[in-house]
Coordinates of C-alpha atoms and ligand atoms in Angstrom, one line a residue:
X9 CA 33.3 -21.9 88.5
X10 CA 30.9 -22.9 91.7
X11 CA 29.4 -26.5 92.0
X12 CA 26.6 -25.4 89.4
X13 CA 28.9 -24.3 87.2
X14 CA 28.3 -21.0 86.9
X15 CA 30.7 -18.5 86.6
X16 CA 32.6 -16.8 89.9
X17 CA 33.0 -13.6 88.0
X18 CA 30.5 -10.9 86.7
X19 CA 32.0 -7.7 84.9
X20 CA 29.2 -5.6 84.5
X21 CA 27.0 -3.5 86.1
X22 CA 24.0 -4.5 88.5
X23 CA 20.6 -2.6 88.3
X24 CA 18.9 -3.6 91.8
X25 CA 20.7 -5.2 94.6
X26 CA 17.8 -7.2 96.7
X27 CA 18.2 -8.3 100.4
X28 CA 16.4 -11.3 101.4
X29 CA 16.1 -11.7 105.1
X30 CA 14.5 -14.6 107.1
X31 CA 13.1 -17.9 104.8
X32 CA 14.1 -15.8 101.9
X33 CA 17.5 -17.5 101.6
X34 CA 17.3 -17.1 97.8
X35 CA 14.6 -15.6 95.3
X36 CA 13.0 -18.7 92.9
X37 CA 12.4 -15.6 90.3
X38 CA 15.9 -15.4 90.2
X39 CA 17.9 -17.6 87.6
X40 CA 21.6 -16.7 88.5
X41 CA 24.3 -16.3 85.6
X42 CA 26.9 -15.8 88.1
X43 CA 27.5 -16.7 91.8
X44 CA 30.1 -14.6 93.2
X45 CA 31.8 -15.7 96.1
X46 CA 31.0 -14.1 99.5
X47 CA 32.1 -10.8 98.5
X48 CA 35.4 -8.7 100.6
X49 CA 34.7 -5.3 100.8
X50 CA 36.8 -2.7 103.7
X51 CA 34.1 -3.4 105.8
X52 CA 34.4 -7.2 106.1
X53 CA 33.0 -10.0 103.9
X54 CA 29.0 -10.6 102.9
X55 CA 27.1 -12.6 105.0
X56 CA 26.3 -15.0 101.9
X57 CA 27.7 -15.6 97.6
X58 CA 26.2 -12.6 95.6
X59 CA 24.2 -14.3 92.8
X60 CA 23.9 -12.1 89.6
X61 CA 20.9 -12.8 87.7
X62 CA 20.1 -11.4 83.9
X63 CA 16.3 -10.1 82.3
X64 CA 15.6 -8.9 78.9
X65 CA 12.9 -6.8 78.6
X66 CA 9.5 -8.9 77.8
X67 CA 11.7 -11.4 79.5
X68 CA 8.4 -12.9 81.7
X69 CA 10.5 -15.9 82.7
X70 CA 13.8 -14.6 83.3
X71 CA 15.5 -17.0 80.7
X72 CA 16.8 -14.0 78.3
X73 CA 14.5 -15.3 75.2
X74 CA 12.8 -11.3 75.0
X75 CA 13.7 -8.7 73.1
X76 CA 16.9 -9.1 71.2
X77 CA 17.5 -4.7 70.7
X78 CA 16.5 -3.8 74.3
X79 CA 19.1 -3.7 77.4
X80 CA 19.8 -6.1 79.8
X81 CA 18.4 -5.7 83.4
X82 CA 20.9 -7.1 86.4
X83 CA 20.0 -8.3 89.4
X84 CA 22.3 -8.8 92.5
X85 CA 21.1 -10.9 95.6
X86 CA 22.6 -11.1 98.7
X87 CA 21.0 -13.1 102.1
X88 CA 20.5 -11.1 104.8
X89 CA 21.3 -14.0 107.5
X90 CA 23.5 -16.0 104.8
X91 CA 22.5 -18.6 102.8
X92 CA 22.0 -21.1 106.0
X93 CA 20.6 -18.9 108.2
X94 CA 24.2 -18.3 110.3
X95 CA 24.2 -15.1 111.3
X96 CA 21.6 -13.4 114.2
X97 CA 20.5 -9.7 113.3
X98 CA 23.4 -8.5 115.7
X99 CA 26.2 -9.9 114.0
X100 CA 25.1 -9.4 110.1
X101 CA 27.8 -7.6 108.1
X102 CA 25.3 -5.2 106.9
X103 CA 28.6 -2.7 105.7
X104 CA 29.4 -5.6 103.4
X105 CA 26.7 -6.1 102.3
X106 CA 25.3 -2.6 101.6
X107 CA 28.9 -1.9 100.3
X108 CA 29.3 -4.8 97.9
X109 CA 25.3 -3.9 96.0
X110 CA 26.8 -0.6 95.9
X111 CA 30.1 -1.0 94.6
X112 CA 28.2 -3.4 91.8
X113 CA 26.7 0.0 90.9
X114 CA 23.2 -1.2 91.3
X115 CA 20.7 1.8 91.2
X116 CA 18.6 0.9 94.2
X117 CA 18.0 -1.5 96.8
X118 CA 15.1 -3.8 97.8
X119 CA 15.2 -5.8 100.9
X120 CA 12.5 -8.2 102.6
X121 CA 12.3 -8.7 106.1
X122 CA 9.9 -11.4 108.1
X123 CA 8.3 -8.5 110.8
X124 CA 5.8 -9.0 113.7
X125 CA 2.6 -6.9 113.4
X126 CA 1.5 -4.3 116.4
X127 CA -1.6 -3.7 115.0
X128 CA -4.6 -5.9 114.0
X129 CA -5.2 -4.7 111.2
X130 CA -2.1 -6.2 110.0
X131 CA -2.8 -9.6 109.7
X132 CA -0.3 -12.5 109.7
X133 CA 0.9 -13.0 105.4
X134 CA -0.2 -9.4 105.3
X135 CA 3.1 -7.3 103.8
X136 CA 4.0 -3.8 104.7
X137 CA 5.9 -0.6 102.9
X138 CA 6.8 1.1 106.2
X139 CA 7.9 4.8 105.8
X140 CA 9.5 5.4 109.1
X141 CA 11.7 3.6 111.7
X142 CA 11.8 3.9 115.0
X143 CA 15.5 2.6 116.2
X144 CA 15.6 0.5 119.3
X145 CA 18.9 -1.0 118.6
X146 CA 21.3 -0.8 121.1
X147 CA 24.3 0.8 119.4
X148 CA 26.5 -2.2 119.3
X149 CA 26.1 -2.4 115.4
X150 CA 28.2 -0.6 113.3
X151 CA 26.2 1.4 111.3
X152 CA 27.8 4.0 109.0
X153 CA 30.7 4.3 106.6
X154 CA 32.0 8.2 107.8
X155 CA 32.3 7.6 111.7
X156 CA 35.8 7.1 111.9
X157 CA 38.9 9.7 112.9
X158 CA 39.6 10.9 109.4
X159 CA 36.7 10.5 107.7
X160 CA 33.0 12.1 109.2
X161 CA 29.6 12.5 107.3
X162 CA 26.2 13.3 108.3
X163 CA 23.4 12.1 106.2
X164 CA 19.8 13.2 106.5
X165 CA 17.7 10.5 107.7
X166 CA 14.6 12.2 108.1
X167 CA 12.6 9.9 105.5
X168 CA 14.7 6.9 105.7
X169 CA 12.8 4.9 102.8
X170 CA 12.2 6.0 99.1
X171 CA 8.2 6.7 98.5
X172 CA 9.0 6.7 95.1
X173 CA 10.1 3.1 95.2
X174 CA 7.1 2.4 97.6
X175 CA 5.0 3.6 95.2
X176 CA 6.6 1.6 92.5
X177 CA 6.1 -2.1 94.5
X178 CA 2.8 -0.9 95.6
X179 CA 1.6 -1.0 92.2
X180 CA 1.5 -4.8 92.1
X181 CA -0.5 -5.1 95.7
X182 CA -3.2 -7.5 93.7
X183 CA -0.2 -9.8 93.3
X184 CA -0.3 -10.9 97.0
X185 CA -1.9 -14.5 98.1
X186 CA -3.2 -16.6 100.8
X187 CA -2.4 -19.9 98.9
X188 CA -3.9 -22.5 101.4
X189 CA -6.8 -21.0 101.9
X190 CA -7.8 -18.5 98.8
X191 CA -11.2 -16.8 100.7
X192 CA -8.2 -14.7 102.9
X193 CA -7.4 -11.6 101.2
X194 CA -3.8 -10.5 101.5
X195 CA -3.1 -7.0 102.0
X196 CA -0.2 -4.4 100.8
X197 CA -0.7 -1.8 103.5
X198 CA 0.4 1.6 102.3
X199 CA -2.3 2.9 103.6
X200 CA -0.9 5.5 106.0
X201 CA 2.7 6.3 107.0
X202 CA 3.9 2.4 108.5
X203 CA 6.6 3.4 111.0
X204 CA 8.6 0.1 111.3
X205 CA 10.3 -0.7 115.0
X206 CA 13.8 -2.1 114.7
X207 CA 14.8 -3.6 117.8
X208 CA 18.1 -5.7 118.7
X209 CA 17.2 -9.3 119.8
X210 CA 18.1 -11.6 119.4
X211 CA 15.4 -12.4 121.7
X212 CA 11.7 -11.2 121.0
X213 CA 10.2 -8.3 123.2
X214 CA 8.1 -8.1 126.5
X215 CA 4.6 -7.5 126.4
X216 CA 5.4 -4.6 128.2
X217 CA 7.8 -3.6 125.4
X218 CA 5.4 -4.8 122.5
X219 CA 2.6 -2.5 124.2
X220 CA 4.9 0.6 124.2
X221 CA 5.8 0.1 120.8
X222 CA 2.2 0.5 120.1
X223 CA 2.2 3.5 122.3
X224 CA 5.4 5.0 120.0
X225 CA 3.4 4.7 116.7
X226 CA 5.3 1.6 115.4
X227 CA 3.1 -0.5 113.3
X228 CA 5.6 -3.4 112.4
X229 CA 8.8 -4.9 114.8
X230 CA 12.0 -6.2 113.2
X231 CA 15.6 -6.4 113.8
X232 CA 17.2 -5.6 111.1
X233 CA 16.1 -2.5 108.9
X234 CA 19.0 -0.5 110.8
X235 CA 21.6 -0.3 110.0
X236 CA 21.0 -1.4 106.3
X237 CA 18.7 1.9 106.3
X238 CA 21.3 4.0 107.3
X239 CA 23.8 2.8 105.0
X240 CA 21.9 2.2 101.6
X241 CA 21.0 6.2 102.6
X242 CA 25.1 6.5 102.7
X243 CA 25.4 5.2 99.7
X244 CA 22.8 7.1 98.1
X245 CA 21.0 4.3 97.0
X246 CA 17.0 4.4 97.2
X247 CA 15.6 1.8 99.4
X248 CA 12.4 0.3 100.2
X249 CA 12.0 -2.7 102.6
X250 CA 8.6 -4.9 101.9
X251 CA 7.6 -5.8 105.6
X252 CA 6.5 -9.6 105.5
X253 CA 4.3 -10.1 108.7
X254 CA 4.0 -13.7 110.6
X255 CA 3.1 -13.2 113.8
X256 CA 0.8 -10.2 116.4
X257 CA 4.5 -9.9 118.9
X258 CA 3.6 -9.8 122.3
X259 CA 1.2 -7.4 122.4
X260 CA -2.3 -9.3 122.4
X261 CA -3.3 -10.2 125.8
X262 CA -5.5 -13.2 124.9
X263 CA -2.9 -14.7 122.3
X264 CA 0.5 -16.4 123.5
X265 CA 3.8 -14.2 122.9
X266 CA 5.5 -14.8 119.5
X267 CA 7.5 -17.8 119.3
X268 CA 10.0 -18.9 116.2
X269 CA 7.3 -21.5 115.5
X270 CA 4.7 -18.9 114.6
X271 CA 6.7 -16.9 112.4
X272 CA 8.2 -20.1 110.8
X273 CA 4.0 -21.3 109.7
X274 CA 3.7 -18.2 107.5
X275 CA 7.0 -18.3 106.2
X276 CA 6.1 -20.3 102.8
X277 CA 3.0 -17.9 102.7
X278 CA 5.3 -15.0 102.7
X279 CA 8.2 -16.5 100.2
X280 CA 5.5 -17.1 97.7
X281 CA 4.5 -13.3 97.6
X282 CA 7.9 -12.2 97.9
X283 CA 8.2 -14.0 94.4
X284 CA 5.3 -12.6 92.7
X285 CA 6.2 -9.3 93.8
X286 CA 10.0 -9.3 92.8
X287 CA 8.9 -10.8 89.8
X288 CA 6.2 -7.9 88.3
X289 CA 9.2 -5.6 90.2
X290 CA 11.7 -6.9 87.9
X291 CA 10.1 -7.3 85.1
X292 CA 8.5 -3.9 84.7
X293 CA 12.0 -2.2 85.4
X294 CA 13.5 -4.4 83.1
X295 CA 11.2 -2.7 79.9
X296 CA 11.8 0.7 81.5
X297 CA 14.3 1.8 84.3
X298 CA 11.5 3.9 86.6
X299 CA 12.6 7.1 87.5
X300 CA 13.6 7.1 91.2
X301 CA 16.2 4.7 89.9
X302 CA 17.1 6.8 86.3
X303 CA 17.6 10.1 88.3
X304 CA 18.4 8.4 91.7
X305 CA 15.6 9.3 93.6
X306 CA 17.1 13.2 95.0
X307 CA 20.2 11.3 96.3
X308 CA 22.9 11.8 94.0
X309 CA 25.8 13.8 94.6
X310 CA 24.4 13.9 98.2
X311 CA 26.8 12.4 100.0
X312 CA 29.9 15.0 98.8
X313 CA 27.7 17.7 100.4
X314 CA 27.6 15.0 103.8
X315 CA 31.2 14.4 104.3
X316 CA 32.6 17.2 106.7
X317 CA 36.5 16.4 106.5
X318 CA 38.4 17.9 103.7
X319 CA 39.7 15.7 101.1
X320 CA 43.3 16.7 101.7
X321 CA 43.2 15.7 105.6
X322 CA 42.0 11.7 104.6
X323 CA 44.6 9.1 104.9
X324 CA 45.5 6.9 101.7
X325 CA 43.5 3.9 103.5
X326 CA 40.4 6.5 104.3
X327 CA 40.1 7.7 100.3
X328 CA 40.8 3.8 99.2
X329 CA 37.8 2.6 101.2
X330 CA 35.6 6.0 100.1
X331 CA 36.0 4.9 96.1
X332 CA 35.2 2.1 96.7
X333 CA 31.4 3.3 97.3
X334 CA 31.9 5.9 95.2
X335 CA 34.5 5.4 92.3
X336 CA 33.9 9.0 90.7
X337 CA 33.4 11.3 93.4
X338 CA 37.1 11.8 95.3
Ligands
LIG422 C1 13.1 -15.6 113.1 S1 12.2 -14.2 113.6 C2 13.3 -12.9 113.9 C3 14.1 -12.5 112.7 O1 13.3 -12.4 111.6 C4 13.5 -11.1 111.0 O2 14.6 -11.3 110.1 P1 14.7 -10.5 108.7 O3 14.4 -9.1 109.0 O4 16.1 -10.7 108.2 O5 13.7 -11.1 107.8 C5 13.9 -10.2 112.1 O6 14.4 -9.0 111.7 C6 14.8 -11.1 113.0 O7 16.1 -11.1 112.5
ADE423 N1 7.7 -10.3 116.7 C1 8.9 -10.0 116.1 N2 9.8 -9.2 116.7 C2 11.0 -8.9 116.0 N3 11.3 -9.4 114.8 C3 10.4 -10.2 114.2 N4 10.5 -10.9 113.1 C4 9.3 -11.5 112.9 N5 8.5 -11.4 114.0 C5 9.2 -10.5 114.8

């Protein structure tokens, strides 16, 4: 048992892993049944506990009191940065962490991330569904499962996010606030094909570099959608990040650069939306698994088709590591 006496252990299956990232330390939606320990997976330990939380169908509140016959819904959350913030974008154990949700069988995965805006029309507390990413990391993160001697896969990357699951959360865009000052209207731009930058930090860009983004295409900065892109796509689990905006970057001559204050005033804002969304999210696939996640989303079985070494040349240690992302297929 943890301090809140709830249990260390949960024995069933998860049906969405979430990722919260910056001043999303936890989801208030969320009432945990179980807080699992920072989880040890072959690729290291998760950056914070996983907290399992339960919802019945009709469930609103997320107390179990709905309907009795129907199946229980799971939700696993892990923080991106850990619970107190103690990890920079760099260092995350994004392999844990993509490997735990995964090895919890959850069906998909939803992440948040506090982003800087390259274009106007993305105001501050406005939230994103990029489609693309532009990597500007600078390779020192490891960032797939099959890139070791003994064990090599290719995945395709091409559309790293799942529309389907876009188009899912984008149902709810009416759901999103200003809450100190109600005349703003917050926006859930899926409008046109977001491409989000990923950079490394942990500093913030140049102007220089914040104006060539713009030149790129990217619409929203962040640094951290790789690797946990990559390897949710590894793991053939659909993903969709909801881009939370707080600040213009560097890229507006007549405003100052970003700072950590900026982003830090529209943090609250942003949490508050988070909520509502996860909440109609969960609630809706609670009364009826959508389909992406039924069928998963044109990713299943992928990743046997990926893996270019033959079964009978991987080590003990290799084939130990590969069930534990995917109990069924070797
Ligand atoms: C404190 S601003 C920079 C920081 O915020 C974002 O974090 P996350 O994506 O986890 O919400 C960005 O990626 C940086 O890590
Ligand atoms: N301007 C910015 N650059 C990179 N990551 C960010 N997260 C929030 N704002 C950001």
């Amino acid at each position: 048992m943890t301090g809140t006496m709830l249990p260390e252990q949960f024995d069933g299956t998860v049906d969405l892993g979430i990722i919260g990232g910056t001043g999303l330390y936890k989801l208030d939606c969320l009432k945990p049944i179980a807080v699992l320990p920072p989880m040890v997976t072959p690729w290291g330990t998760t950056s914070s506990p996983v907290t399992i939380s339960r919802f019945q169908p009709g469930d609103g509140d997320g107390e179990g009191n709905g309907n009795g016959n129907a199946a229980l819904f799971y939700v696993a959350f892990i923080s991106r940065h850990g619970s107190h913030h103690e990890y920079p974008p760099t260092r995350v154990p994004f392999r844990a962490n993509v490997a735990a949700l995964k090895h919890l069988q959850c069906k998909a995965l939803l992440s948040f991330s506090a982003v800087g805006s390259l274009r106007e029309e993305i105001q501050p507390r406005d939230f994103v569904l990029p489609q693309q990413i532009i990597d500007r990391t600078k390779g020192i993160r490891e960032s797939s499962y099959f890139n070791d001697v003994g064990l090599v896969g290719h995945v395709g990357f091409g559309n790293p996010f799942s529309r389907a699951f876009a188009e899912y959360v984008h149902q709810f865009k009416d759901v999103l606030h200003n809450y100190d000052d109600e005349s703003k209207v917050r926006t859930l731009h899926f409008d046109a094909e977001r491409t989000v930058i990923c950079m490394e930090g942990p500093q913030f860009s140049t102007r220089a570099e914040s104006k060539m983004y713009r030149m790129l295409g990217g619409d929203v900065i962040n640094m951290s959608v790789l690797p946990e892109a990559k390897l949710a796509r590894e793991c053939e689990l659909p993903y969709q990040m909801i881009c939370m905006s707080t600040d213009y970057d560097a890229w507006m001559d007549h405003e100052e650069p970003v700072t950590v204050e900026q982003v830090m005033g529209h943090l609250s804002n942003n949490a508050r939306n988070a909520n509502a969304l996860a909440t109609r999210i969960i609630n809706k696939m609670a009364v009826e698994l959508p389909e992406f996640m039924a069928t998963g989303d044109g990713l299943k079985g992928s990743i046997k088709m990926s893996i270019s070494t033959k079964p009978e040349a991987m080590s003990k240690e290799t084939l130990q590591k590969l069930r534990f992302l995917f109990p069924d297929y070797w």
